[in-house]
Amino acid sequence: MFRQSFTHPRTPSCWLCVLLLCDAALWSTELRCTEAMQVTSTGPRTIQKAEGESVTLGCSYTPSPFDTGELDIEWSVVSPDTTQKDQMLISYTSGTKYLHDLAKGLSFAAGDPSAGDASLSIAVLSPAHTATYQCKVKKSPGVDTLKMSLVVMVKPSVPKCWVEGGELVGEAASLHCQSTEGSTPLKYTWRREIAGPIPAAATQNSATGELKISNHSLSFAGIYICEVNNAVGSERCRINLKANKSPNRAAVIVGTTVGSLLLIFILLVFIVLLCWKFNSRRRYEKEFSNEIREDSAPPDSRPVSRRSTGQRPDVTYCPVDGAEVSSFSDGSQNSPSSFTHGHKPVIQYDSKYGYAV
């Protein structure tokens, strides 16, 4: 009983000691955390820049008195796929700078990154530099990181302005503005140069660059300026919108009719000339063929024999040694071999005329 009464009063004091020791440990840990490595940036976390410009990604660090290890600085591109590794760009370790494969045109902004400035500088930006960058500073046991996004955009190109539809009073007309290059979103804005604001009857589309006028009048005439812009730049073009009076419809109808009749008349004259030329050519060819037939001599009705003047010679037959010899009136004779066994004279043909001679 005595021992129990003696121990009970001492128990609360022991617990109090334990609690005091735990509070001291927690306070010491919190003090260490607040004095650990800190990486900060004075610039925005999302930066938009135009293509061709330069940029500096700010990264300043403050080590704690407890960070006594070797200083290690790394810049990398954060992979959008969490299963893939980040791509290392540039690093600083033990007083030496290291450039990796993707670090073309990149460098530390400060000559000595160990002085507390680990900012990254990119000289000439291109759309390929659009990414999320991470600055990591480690000095054991302290380590801290900082991420920022860089968006490289293309400035709008000089737009082209033109008018669609007529510029006649009382008809519909529309002004168009279009830029062929530039990162979206592009915003188009129409305004008048010196003649005051655009009448309320006109409507414009800031996304397509169209200014639509349903009923054109003299109040819409003037010089218009179209300005296109995005987050990194702007360009403009100008155009003069006229208001022409409608022509006399009666005069237009009469002119159209007269022109059509004149065209028909010209076509008829052309057709008549073609027919006349065709007939003249046919008559000329016919007369020329008749002249050729009159000048040419008629062909011989029968060729003349080389041995006579056209009369067949008288032939007499005389037996000679059992054979017959033909005797002509001009005194020539043929041998027996010139006749057949039937005592008929052999007929000779002249190859020139194709007749018997």
mmCIF file with all atom_site columns, C-alpha atoms in Angstrom, residues 91-285:
data_model
loop_
_atom_site.group_PDB
_atom_site.id
_atom_site.type_symbol
_atom_site.label_atom_id
_atom_site.label_alt_id
_atom_site.label_comp_id
_atom_site.label_asym_id
_atom_site.label_entity_id
_atom_site.label_seq_id
_atom_site.pdbx_PDB_ins_code
_atom_site.Cartn_x
_atom_site.Cartn_y
_atom_site.Cartn_z
_atom_site.occupancy
_atom_site.B_iso_or_equiv
_atom_site.pdbx_formal_charge
_atom_site.auth_seq_id
_atom_site.auth_comp_id
_atom_site.auth_asym_id
_atom_site.auth_atom_id
_atom_site.pdbx_PDB_model_num
ATOM 1   C CA . SER A 1 91  ? 23.850  20.796 -65.004  1.00 0.00 ? 91  SER A CA 1
ATOM 2   C CA . TYR A 1 92  ? 26.458  22.182 -62.588  1.00 0.00 ? 92  TYR A CA 1
ATOM 3   C CA . THR A 1 93  ? 28.447  19.912 -60.309  1.00 0.00 ? 93  THR A CA 1
ATOM 4   C CA . SER A 1 94  ? 31.652  20.510 -58.350  1.00 0.00 ? 94  SER A CA 1
ATOM 5   C CA . GLY A 1 95  ? 32.291  23.802 -60.079  1.00 0.00 ? 95  GLY A CA 1
ATOM 6   C CA . THR A 1 96  ? 31.896  22.365 -63.616  1.00 0.00 ? 96  THR A CA 1
ATOM 7   C CA . LYS A 1 97  ? 29.115  23.050 -66.130  1.00 0.00 ? 97  LYS A CA 1
ATOM 8   C CA . TYR A 1 98  ? 27.793  20.203 -68.288  1.00 0.00 ? 98  TYR A CA 1
ATOM 9   C CA . LEU A 1 99  ? 25.741  20.624 -71.465  1.00 0.00 ? 99  LEU A CA 1
ATOM 10  C CA . HIS A 1 100 ? 23.663  17.683 -72.627  1.00 0.00 ? 100 HIS A CA 1
ATOM 11  C CA . ASP A 1 101 ? 22.425  16.750 -76.112  1.00 0.00 ? 101 ASP A CA 1
ATOM 12  C CA . LEU A 1 102 ? 19.263  18.877 -75.988  1.00 0.00 ? 102 LEU A CA 1
ATOM 13  C CA . ALA A 1 103 ? 20.980  21.979 -74.594  1.00 0.00 ? 103 ALA A CA 1
ATOM 14  C CA . LYS A 1 104 ? 21.741  23.701 -77.909  1.00 0.00 ? 104 LYS A CA 1
ATOM 15  C CA . GLY A 1 105 ? 21.410  27.454 -77.400  1.00 0.00 ? 105 GLY A CA 1
ATOM 16  C CA . LEU A 1 106 ? 20.952  27.066 -73.617  1.00 0.00 ? 106 LEU A CA 1
ATOM 17  C CA . SER A 1 107 ? 23.238  28.333 -70.871  1.00 0.00 ? 107 SER A CA 1
ATOM 18  C CA . PHE A 1 108 ? 23.279  29.497 -67.266  1.00 0.00 ? 108 PHE A CA 1
ATOM 19  C CA . ALA A 1 109 ? 22.310  33.154 -67.019  1.00 0.00 ? 109 ALA A CA 1
ATOM 20  C CA . ALA A 1 110 ? 24.923  33.791 -64.307  1.00 0.00 ? 110 ALA A CA 1
ATOM 21  C CA . GLY A 1 111 ? 28.602  33.234 -64.886  1.00 0.00 ? 111 GLY A CA 1
ATOM 22  C CA . ASP A 1 112 ? 28.913  31.480 -61.514  1.00 0.00 ? 112 ASP A CA 1
ATOM 23  C CA . PRO A 1 113 ? 25.778  29.477 -60.601  1.00 0.00 ? 113 PRO A CA 1
ATOM 24  C CA . SER A 1 114 ? 27.223  28.736 -57.160  1.00 0.00 ? 114 SER A CA 1
ATOM 25  C CA . ALA A 1 115 ? 26.510  32.326 -56.063  1.00 0.00 ? 115 ALA A CA 1
ATOM 26  C CA . GLY A 1 116 ? 22.802  31.626 -55.656  1.00 0.00 ? 116 GLY A CA 1
ATOM 27  C CA . ASP A 1 117 ? 21.511  32.243 -59.209  1.00 0.00 ? 117 ASP A CA 1
ATOM 28  C CA . ALA A 1 118 ? 20.773  29.104 -61.232  1.00 0.00 ? 118 ALA A CA 1
ATOM 29  C CA . SER A 1 119 ? 18.595  30.816 -63.885  1.00 0.00 ? 119 SER A CA 1
ATOM 30  C CA . LEU A 1 120 ? 18.479  29.322 -67.394  1.00 0.00 ? 120 LEU A CA 1
ATOM 31  C CA . SER A 1 121 ? 18.887  31.480 -70.517  1.00 0.00 ? 121 SER A CA 1
ATOM 32  C CA . ILE A 1 122 ? 17.625  30.558 -74.026  1.00 0.00 ? 122 ILE A CA 1
ATOM 33  C CA . ALA A 1 123 ? 19.007  32.828 -76.768  1.00 0.00 ? 123 ALA A CA 1
ATOM 34  C CA . VAL A 1 124 ? 16.706  32.199 -79.746  1.00 0.00 ? 124 VAL A CA 1
ATOM 35  C CA . LEU A 1 125 ? 13.295  30.682 -79.117  1.00 0.00 ? 125 LEU A CA 1
ATOM 36  C CA . SER A 1 126 ? 11.455  28.346 -81.450  1.00 0.00 ? 126 SER A CA 1
ATOM 37  C CA . PRO A 1 127 ? 8.154   26.470 -81.077  1.00 0.00 ? 127 PRO A CA 1
ATOM 38  C CA . ALA A 1 128 ? 10.203  23.383 -80.157  1.00 0.00 ? 128 ALA A CA 1
ATOM 39  C CA . HIS A 1 129 ? 11.164  25.075 -76.859  1.00 0.00 ? 129 HIS A CA 1
ATOM 40  C CA . THR A 1 130 ? 7.561   24.907 -75.647  1.00 0.00 ? 130 THR A CA 1
ATOM 41  C CA . ALA A 1 131 ? 7.702   22.648 -72.575  1.00 0.00 ? 131 ALA A CA 1
ATOM 42  C CA . THR A 1 132 ? 7.624   22.464 -68.781  1.00 0.00 ? 132 THR A CA 1
ATOM 43  C CA . TYR A 1 133 ? 11.067  23.102 -67.269  1.00 0.00 ? 133 TYR A CA 1
ATOM 44  C CA . GLN A 1 134 ? 12.338  22.065 -63.833  1.00 0.00 ? 134 GLN A CA 1
ATOM 45  C CA . CYS A 1 135 ? 15.137  23.637 -61.812  1.00 0.00 ? 135 CYS A CA 1
ATOM 46  C CA . LYS A 1 136 ? 16.570  21.325 -59.142  1.00 0.00 ? 136 LYS A CA 1
ATOM 47  C CA . VAL A 1 137 ? 19.148  22.508 -56.582  1.00 0.00 ? 137 VAL A CA 1
ATOM 48  C CA . LYS A 1 138 ? 20.711  20.017 -54.197  1.00 0.00 ? 138 LYS A CA 1
ATOM 49  C CA . LYS A 1 139 ? 23.208  20.607 -51.401  1.00 0.00 ? 139 LYS A CA 1
ATOM 50  C CA . SER A 1 140 ? 23.101  17.769 -48.952  1.00 0.00 ? 140 SER A CA 1
ATOM 51  C CA . PRO A 1 141 ? 21.064  17.343 -46.986  1.00 0.00 ? 141 PRO A CA 1
ATOM 52  C CA . GLY A 1 142 ? 18.939  20.116 -48.529  1.00 0.00 ? 142 GLY A CA 1
ATOM 53  C CA . VAL A 1 143 ? 17.203  19.795 -51.921  1.00 0.00 ? 143 VAL A CA 1
ATOM 54  C CA . ASP A 1 144 ? 14.421  21.768 -53.619  1.00 0.00 ? 144 ASP A CA 1
ATOM 55  C CA . THR A 1 145 ? 12.841  22.024 -57.084  1.00 0.00 ? 145 THR A CA 1
ATOM 56  C CA . LEU A 1 146 ? 10.919  24.590 -59.103  1.00 0.00 ? 146 LEU A CA 1
ATOM 57  C CA . LYS A 1 147 ? 8.794   24.051 -62.238  1.00 0.00 ? 147 LYS A CA 1
ATOM 58  C CA . MET A 1 148 ? 7.656   26.577 -64.845  1.00 0.00 ? 148 MET A CA 1
ATOM 59  C CA . SER A 1 149 ? 5.981   26.408 -68.248  1.00 0.00 ? 149 SER A CA 1
ATOM 60  C CA . LEU A 1 150 ? 7.300   28.085 -71.386  1.00 0.00 ? 150 LEU A CA 1
ATOM 61  C CA . VAL A 1 151 ? 5.006   28.642 -74.384  1.00 0.00 ? 151 VAL A CA 1
ATOM 62  C CA . VAL A 1 152 ? 6.658   29.845 -77.596  1.00 0.00 ? 152 VAL A CA 1
ATOM 63  C CA . MET A 1 153 ? 4.150   31.392 -79.998  1.00 0.00 ? 153 MET A CA 1
ATOM 64  C CA . VAL A 1 154 ? 4.357   32.673 -83.578  1.00 0.00 ? 154 VAL A CA 1
ATOM 65  C CA . LYS A 1 155 ? 3.452   36.285 -84.231  1.00 0.00 ? 155 LYS A CA 1
ATOM 66  C CA . PRO A 1 156 ? 0.652   36.945 -86.741  1.00 0.00 ? 156 PRO A CA 1
ATOM 67  C CA . SER A 1 157 ? 1.775   37.626 -90.283  1.00 0.00 ? 157 SER A CA 1
ATOM 68  C CA . VAL A 1 158 ? 0.668   40.745 -92.127  1.00 0.00 ? 158 VAL A CA 1
ATOM 69  C CA . PRO A 1 159 ? -2.985  40.038 -93.010  1.00 0.00 ? 159 PRO A CA 1
ATOM 70  C CA . LYS A 1 160 ? -4.600  40.412 -96.406  1.00 0.00 ? 160 LYS A CA 1
ATOM 71  C CA . CYS A 1 161 ? -7.672  42.644 -96.777  1.00 0.00 ? 161 CYS A CA 1
ATOM 72  C CA . TRP A 1 162 ? -10.207 42.356 -99.590  1.00 0.00 ? 162 TRP A CA 1
ATOM 73  C CA . VAL A 1 163 ? -13.849 43.131 -100.443 1.00 0.00 ? 163 VAL A CA 1
ATOM 74  C CA . GLU A 1 164 ? -16.374 40.491 -101.447 1.00 0.00 ? 164 GLU A CA 1
ATOM 75  C CA . GLY A 1 165 ? -19.557 41.408 -103.263 1.00 0.00 ? 165 GLY A CA 1
ATOM 76  C CA . GLY A 1 166 ? -20.179 44.676 -105.025 1.00 0.00 ? 166 GLY A CA 1
ATOM 77  C CA . GLU A 1 167 ? -19.526 48.141 -103.687 1.00 0.00 ? 167 GLU A CA 1
ATOM 78  C CA . LEU A 1 168 ? -22.877 49.346 -105.019 1.00 0.00 ? 168 LEU A CA 1
ATOM 79  C CA . VAL A 1 169 ? -25.231 51.332 -102.867 1.00 0.00 ? 169 VAL A CA 1
ATOM 80  C CA . GLY A 1 170 ? -28.165 49.241 -101.691 1.00 0.00 ? 170 GLY A CA 1
ATOM 81  C CA . GLU A 1 171 ? -26.418 45.890 -102.118 1.00 0.00 ? 171 GLU A CA 1
ATOM 82  C CA . ALA A 1 172 ? -24.645 43.621 -99.624  1.00 0.00 ? 172 ALA A CA 1
ATOM 83  C CA . ALA A 1 173 ? -20.889 43.921 -99.111  1.00 0.00 ? 173 ALA A CA 1
ATOM 84  C CA . SER A 1 174 ? -18.376 42.300 -96.794  1.00 0.00 ? 174 SER A CA 1
ATOM 85  C CA . LEU A 1 175 ? -14.794 43.094 -95.829  1.00 0.00 ? 175 LEU A CA 1
ATOM 86  C CA . HIS A 1 176 ? -12.443 40.197 -95.131  1.00 0.00 ? 176 HIS A CA 1
ATOM 87  C CA . CYS A 1 177 ? -9.154  40.035 -93.242  1.00 0.00 ? 177 CYS A CA 1
ATOM 88  C CA . GLN A 1 178 ? -6.954  36.934 -93.053  1.00 0.00 ? 178 GLN A CA 1
ATOM 89  C CA . SER A 1 179 ? -3.485  36.229 -91.646  1.00 0.00 ? 179 SER A CA 1
ATOM 90  C CA . THR A 1 180 ? -1.728  33.118 -92.995  1.00 0.00 ? 180 THR A CA 1
ATOM 91  C CA . GLU A 1 181 ? 0.645   32.650 -90.031  1.00 0.00 ? 181 GLU A CA 1
ATOM 92  C CA . GLY A 1 182 ? 0.353   33.035 -86.289  1.00 0.00 ? 182 GLY A CA 1
ATOM 93  C CA . SER A 1 183 ? -0.325  30.967 -83.205  1.00 0.00 ? 183 SER A CA 1
ATOM 94  C CA . THR A 1 184 ? -3.943  30.633 -82.243  1.00 0.00 ? 184 THR A CA 1
ATOM 95  C CA . PRO A 1 185 ? -6.077  32.133 -80.945  1.00 0.00 ? 185 PRO A CA 1
ATOM 96  C CA . LEU A 1 186 ? -6.022  35.040 -83.408  1.00 0.00 ? 186 LEU A CA 1
ATOM 97  C CA . LYS A 1 187 ? -8.344  37.965 -82.870  1.00 0.00 ? 187 LYS A CA 1
ATOM 98  C CA . TYR A 1 188 ? -9.429  40.272 -85.734  1.00 0.00 ? 188 TYR A CA 1
ATOM 99  C CA . THR A 1 189 ? -10.719 43.803 -85.153  1.00 0.00 ? 189 THR A CA 1
ATOM 100 C CA . TRP A 1 190 ? -12.068 46.211 -87.802  1.00 0.00 ? 190 TRP A CA 1
ATOM 101 C CA . ARG A 1 191 ? -12.127 49.993 -87.337  1.00 0.00 ? 191 ARG A CA 1
ATOM 102 C CA . ARG A 1 192 ? -12.351 53.080 -89.514  1.00 0.00 ? 192 ARG A CA 1
ATOM 103 C CA . GLU A 1 193 ? -9.294  55.235 -89.922  1.00 0.00 ? 193 GLU A CA 1
ATOM 104 C CA . ILE A 1 194 ? -10.698 58.787 -89.814  1.00 0.00 ? 194 ILE A CA 1
ATOM 105 C CA . ALA A 1 195 ? -14.449 58.723 -90.480  1.00 0.00 ? 195 ALA A CA 1
ATOM 106 C CA . GLY A 1 196 ? -15.510 57.797 -86.963  1.00 0.00 ? 196 GLY A CA 1
ATOM 107 C CA . PRO A 1 197 ? -16.822 54.501 -85.640  1.00 0.00 ? 197 PRO A CA 1
ATOM 108 C CA . ILE A 1 198 ? -18.312 51.829 -87.864  1.00 0.00 ? 198 ILE A CA 1
ATOM 109 C CA . PRO A 1 199 ? -22.130 52.157 -88.157  1.00 0.00 ? 199 PRO A CA 1
ATOM 110 C CA . ALA A 1 200 ? -24.009 49.819 -85.869  1.00 0.00 ? 200 ALA A CA 1
ATOM 111 C CA . ALA A 1 201 ? -25.733 48.158 -88.829  1.00 0.00 ? 201 ALA A CA 1
ATOM 112 C CA . ALA A 1 202 ? -22.447 46.415 -89.711  1.00 0.00 ? 202 ALA A CA 1
ATOM 113 C CA . THR A 1 203 ? -21.472 43.232 -87.875  1.00 0.00 ? 203 THR A CA 1
ATOM 114 C CA . GLN A 1 204 ? -17.986 41.834 -87.497  1.00 0.00 ? 204 GLN A CA 1
ATOM 115 C CA . ASN A 1 205 ? -16.663 38.411 -86.496  1.00 0.00 ? 205 ASN A CA 1
ATOM 116 C CA . SER A 1 206 ? -13.463 38.610 -84.452  1.00 0.00 ? 206 SER A CA 1
ATOM 117 C CA . ALA A 1 207 ? -12.620 34.937 -85.102  1.00 0.00 ? 207 ALA A CA 1
ATOM 118 C CA . THR A 1 208 ? -12.968 34.916 -88.922  1.00 0.00 ? 208 THR A CA 1
ATOM 119 C CA . GLY A 1 209 ? -12.109 38.557 -89.655  1.00 0.00 ? 209 GLY A CA 1
ATOM 120 C CA . GLU A 1 210 ? -15.303 39.342 -91.610  1.00 0.00 ? 210 GLU A CA 1
ATOM 121 C CA . LEU A 1 211 ? -17.102 42.695 -91.490  1.00 0.00 ? 211 LEU A CA 1
ATOM 122 C CA . LYS A 1 212 ? -20.562 42.224 -93.019  1.00 0.00 ? 212 LYS A CA 1
ATOM 123 C CA . ILE A 1 213 ? -22.694 45.069 -94.410  1.00 0.00 ? 213 ILE A CA 1
ATOM 124 C CA . SER A 1 214 ? -26.179 43.967 -95.430  1.00 0.00 ? 214 SER A CA 1
ATOM 125 C CA . ASN A 1 215 ? -27.283 47.268 -97.022  1.00 0.00 ? 215 ASN A CA 1
ATOM 126 C CA . HIS A 1 216 ? -24.392 49.323 -98.350  1.00 0.00 ? 216 HIS A CA 1
ATOM 127 C CA . SER A 1 217 ? -24.707 53.104 -98.316  1.00 0.00 ? 217 SER A CA 1
ATOM 128 C CA . LEU A 1 218 ? -22.573 56.237 -98.447  1.00 0.00 ? 218 LEU A CA 1
ATOM 129 C CA . SER A 1 219 ? -22.280 56.195 -94.645  1.00 0.00 ? 219 SER A CA 1
ATOM 130 C CA . PHE A 1 220 ? -20.119 53.059 -94.846  1.00 0.00 ? 220 PHE A CA 1
ATOM 131 C CA . ALA A 1 221 ? -17.631 54.483 -97.361  1.00 0.00 ? 221 ALA A CA 1
ATOM 132 C CA . GLY A 1 222 ? -14.114 55.190 -96.130  1.00 0.00 ? 222 GLY A CA 1
ATOM 133 C CA . ILE A 1 223 ? -10.765 53.626 -95.228  1.00 0.00 ? 223 ILE A CA 1
ATOM 134 C CA . TYR A 1 224 ? -10.928 50.606 -92.934  1.00 0.00 ? 224 TYR A CA 1
ATOM 135 C CA . ILE A 1 225 ? -8.119  49.073 -90.870  1.00 0.00 ? 225 ILE A CA 1
ATOM 136 C CA . CYS A 1 226 ? -8.045  45.429 -89.806  1.00 0.00 ? 226 CYS A CA 1
ATOM 137 C CA . GLU A 1 227 ? -5.807  44.499 -86.875  1.00 0.00 ? 227 GLU A CA 1
ATOM 138 C CA . VAL A 1 228 ? -4.984  40.890 -86.004  1.00 0.00 ? 228 VAL A CA 1
ATOM 139 C CA . ASN A 1 229 ? -3.256  40.010 -82.733  1.00 0.00 ? 229 ASN A CA 1
ATOM 140 C CA . ASN A 1 230 ? -2.434  37.161 -80.388  1.00 0.00 ? 230 ASN A CA 1
ATOM 141 C CA . ALA A 1 231 ? -0.599  36.957 -77.081  1.00 0.00 ? 231 ALA A CA 1
ATOM 142 C CA . VAL A 1 232 ? 2.816   37.830 -78.560  1.00 0.00 ? 232 VAL A CA 1
ATOM 143 C CA . GLY A 1 233 ? 2.208   40.327 -81.383  1.00 0.00 ? 233 GLY A CA 1
ATOM 144 C CA . SER A 1 234 ? -0.088  42.087 -83.819  1.00 0.00 ? 234 SER A CA 1
ATOM 145 C CA . GLU A 1 235 ? -0.217  43.178 -87.491  1.00 0.00 ? 235 GLU A CA 1
ATOM 146 C CA . ARG A 1 236 ? -2.648  45.182 -89.614  1.00 0.00 ? 236 ARG A CA 1
ATOM 147 C CA . CYS A 1 237 ? -3.825  45.945 -93.145  1.00 0.00 ? 237 CYS A CA 1
ATOM 148 C CA . ARG A 1 238 ? -6.033  48.663 -94.656  1.00 0.00 ? 238 ARG A CA 1
ATOM 149 C CA . ILE A 1 239 ? -8.547  48.921 -97.472  1.00 0.00 ? 239 ILE A CA 1
ATOM 150 C CA . ASN A 1 240 ? -10.663 51.656 -99.067  1.00 0.00 ? 240 ASN A CA 1
ATOM 151 C CA . LEU A 1 241 ? -14.380 50.824 -99.260  1.00 0.00 ? 241 LEU A CA 1
ATOM 152 C CA . LYS A 1 242 ? -16.238 52.746 -101.966 1.00 0.00 ? 242 LYS A CA 1
ATOM 153 C CA . ALA A 1 243 ? -19.955 53.388 -102.368 1.00 0.00 ? 243 ALA A CA 1
ATOM 154 C CA . ASN A 1 244 ? -20.833 53.392 -106.071 1.00 0.00 ? 244 ASN A CA 1
ATOM 155 C CA . LYS A 1 245 ? -24.264 54.341 -107.355 1.00 0.00 ? 245 LYS A CA 1
ATOM 156 C CA . SER A 1 246 ? -26.239 51.670 -109.133 1.00 0.00 ? 246 SER A CA 1
ATOM 157 C CA . PRO A 1 247 ? -26.183 52.021 -112.936 1.00 0.00 ? 247 PRO A CA 1
ATOM 158 C CA . ASN A 1 248 ? -29.347 52.747 -114.991 1.00 0.00 ? 248 ASN A CA 1
ATOM 159 C CA . ARG A 1 249 ? -31.011 49.406 -115.509 1.00 0.00 ? 249 ARG A CA 1
ATOM 160 C CA . ALA A 1 250 ? -32.725 50.503 -118.734 1.00 0.00 ? 250 ALA A CA 1
ATOM 161 C CA . ALA A 1 251 ? -29.394 51.564 -120.207 1.00 0.00 ? 251 ALA A CA 1
ATOM 162 C CA . VAL A 1 252 ? -27.891 48.253 -119.177 1.00 0.00 ? 252 VAL A CA 1
ATOM 163 C CA . ILE A 1 253 ? -30.707 46.320 -120.858 1.00 0.00 ? 253 ILE A CA 1
ATOM 164 C CA . VAL A 1 254 ? -30.434 48.389 -124.063 1.00 0.00 ? 254 VAL A CA 1
ATOM 165 C CA . GLY A 1 255 ? -26.666 48.001 -124.126 1.00 0.00 ? 255 GLY A CA 1
ATOM 166 C CA . THR A 1 256 ? -26.933 44.272 -123.627 1.00 0.00 ? 256 THR A CA 1
ATOM 167 C CA . THR A 1 257 ? -29.503 43.921 -126.408 1.00 0.00 ? 257 THR A CA 1
ATOM 168 C CA . VAL A 1 258 ? -27.490 46.014 -128.870 1.00 0.00 ? 258 VAL A CA 1
ATOM 169 C CA . GLY A 1 259 ? -24.350 44.090 -128.061 1.00 0.00 ? 259 GLY A CA 1
ATOM 170 C CA . SER A 1 260 ? -26.110 40.769 -128.603 1.00 0.00 ? 260 SER A CA 1
ATOM 171 C CA . LEU A 1 261 ? -27.520 41.873 -131.969 1.00 0.00 ? 261 LEU A CA 1
ATOM 172 C CA . LEU A 1 262 ? -24.112 43.143 -133.069 1.00 0.00 ? 262 LEU A CA 1
ATOM 173 C CA . LEU A 1 263 ? -22.530 39.852 -132.123 1.00 0.00 ? 263 LEU A CA 1
ATOM 174 C CA . ILE A 1 264 ? -25.164 37.917 -134.092 1.00 0.00 ? 264 ILE A CA 1
ATOM 175 C CA . PHE A 1 265 ? -24.588 40.162 -137.136 1.00 0.00 ? 265 PHE A CA 1
ATOM 176 C CA . ILE A 1 266 ? -20.838 39.585 -136.996 1.00 0.00 ? 266 ILE A CA 1
ATOM 177 C CA . LEU A 1 267 ? -21.388 35.830 -136.808 1.00 0.00 ? 267 LEU A CA 1
ATOM 178 C CA . LEU A 1 268 ? -23.714 35.895 -139.841 1.00 0.00 ? 268 LEU A CA 1
ATOM 179 C CA . VAL A 1 269 ? -21.201 37.919 -141.881 1.00 0.00 ? 269 VAL A CA 1
ATOM 180 C CA . PHE A 1 270 ? -18.491 35.475 -140.960 1.00 0.00 ? 270 PHE A CA 1
ATOM 181 C CA . ILE A 1 271 ? -20.627 32.498 -142.007 1.00 0.00 ? 271 ILE A CA 1
ATOM 182 C CA . VAL A 1 272 ? -21.496 34.161 -145.368 1.00 0.00 ? 272 VAL A CA 1
ATOM 183 C CA . LEU A 1 273 ? -17.835 34.830 -146.080 1.00 0.00 ? 273 LEU A CA 1
ATOM 184 C CA . LEU A 1 274 ? -16.963 31.225 -145.340 1.00 0.00 ? 274 LEU A CA 1
ATOM 185 C CA . CYS A 1 275 ? -19.683 29.951 -147.713 1.00 0.00 ? 275 CYS A CA 1
ATOM 186 C CA . TRP A 1 276 ? -18.611 32.349 -150.478 1.00 0.00 ? 276 TRP A CA 1
ATOM 187 C CA . LYS A 1 277 ? -14.991 31.297 -150.124 1.00 0.00 ? 277 LYS A CA 1
ATOM 188 C CA . PHE A 1 278 ? -15.947 27.624 -150.213 1.00 0.00 ? 278 PHE A CA 1
ATOM 189 C CA . ASN A 1 279 ? -18.058 28.020 -153.369 1.00 0.00 ? 279 ASN A CA 1
ATOM 190 C CA . SER A 1 280 ? -15.339 30.052 -155.118 1.00 0.00 ? 280 SER A CA 1
ATOM 191 C CA . ARG A 1 281 ? -12.831 27.352 -154.411 1.00 0.00 ? 281 ARG A CA 1
ATOM 192 C CA . ARG A 1 282 ? -15.111 24.653 -155.808 1.00 0.00 ? 282 ARG A CA 1
ATOM 193 C CA . ARG A 1 283 ? -15.707 26.646 -159.044 1.00 0.00 ? 283 ARG A CA 1
ATOM 194 C CA . TYR A 1 284 ? -11.995 27.207 -159.450 1.00 0.00 ? 284 TYR A CA 1
ATOM 195 C CA . GLU A 1 285 ? -11.215 23.487 -159.055 1.00 0.00 ? 285 GLU A CA 1
#
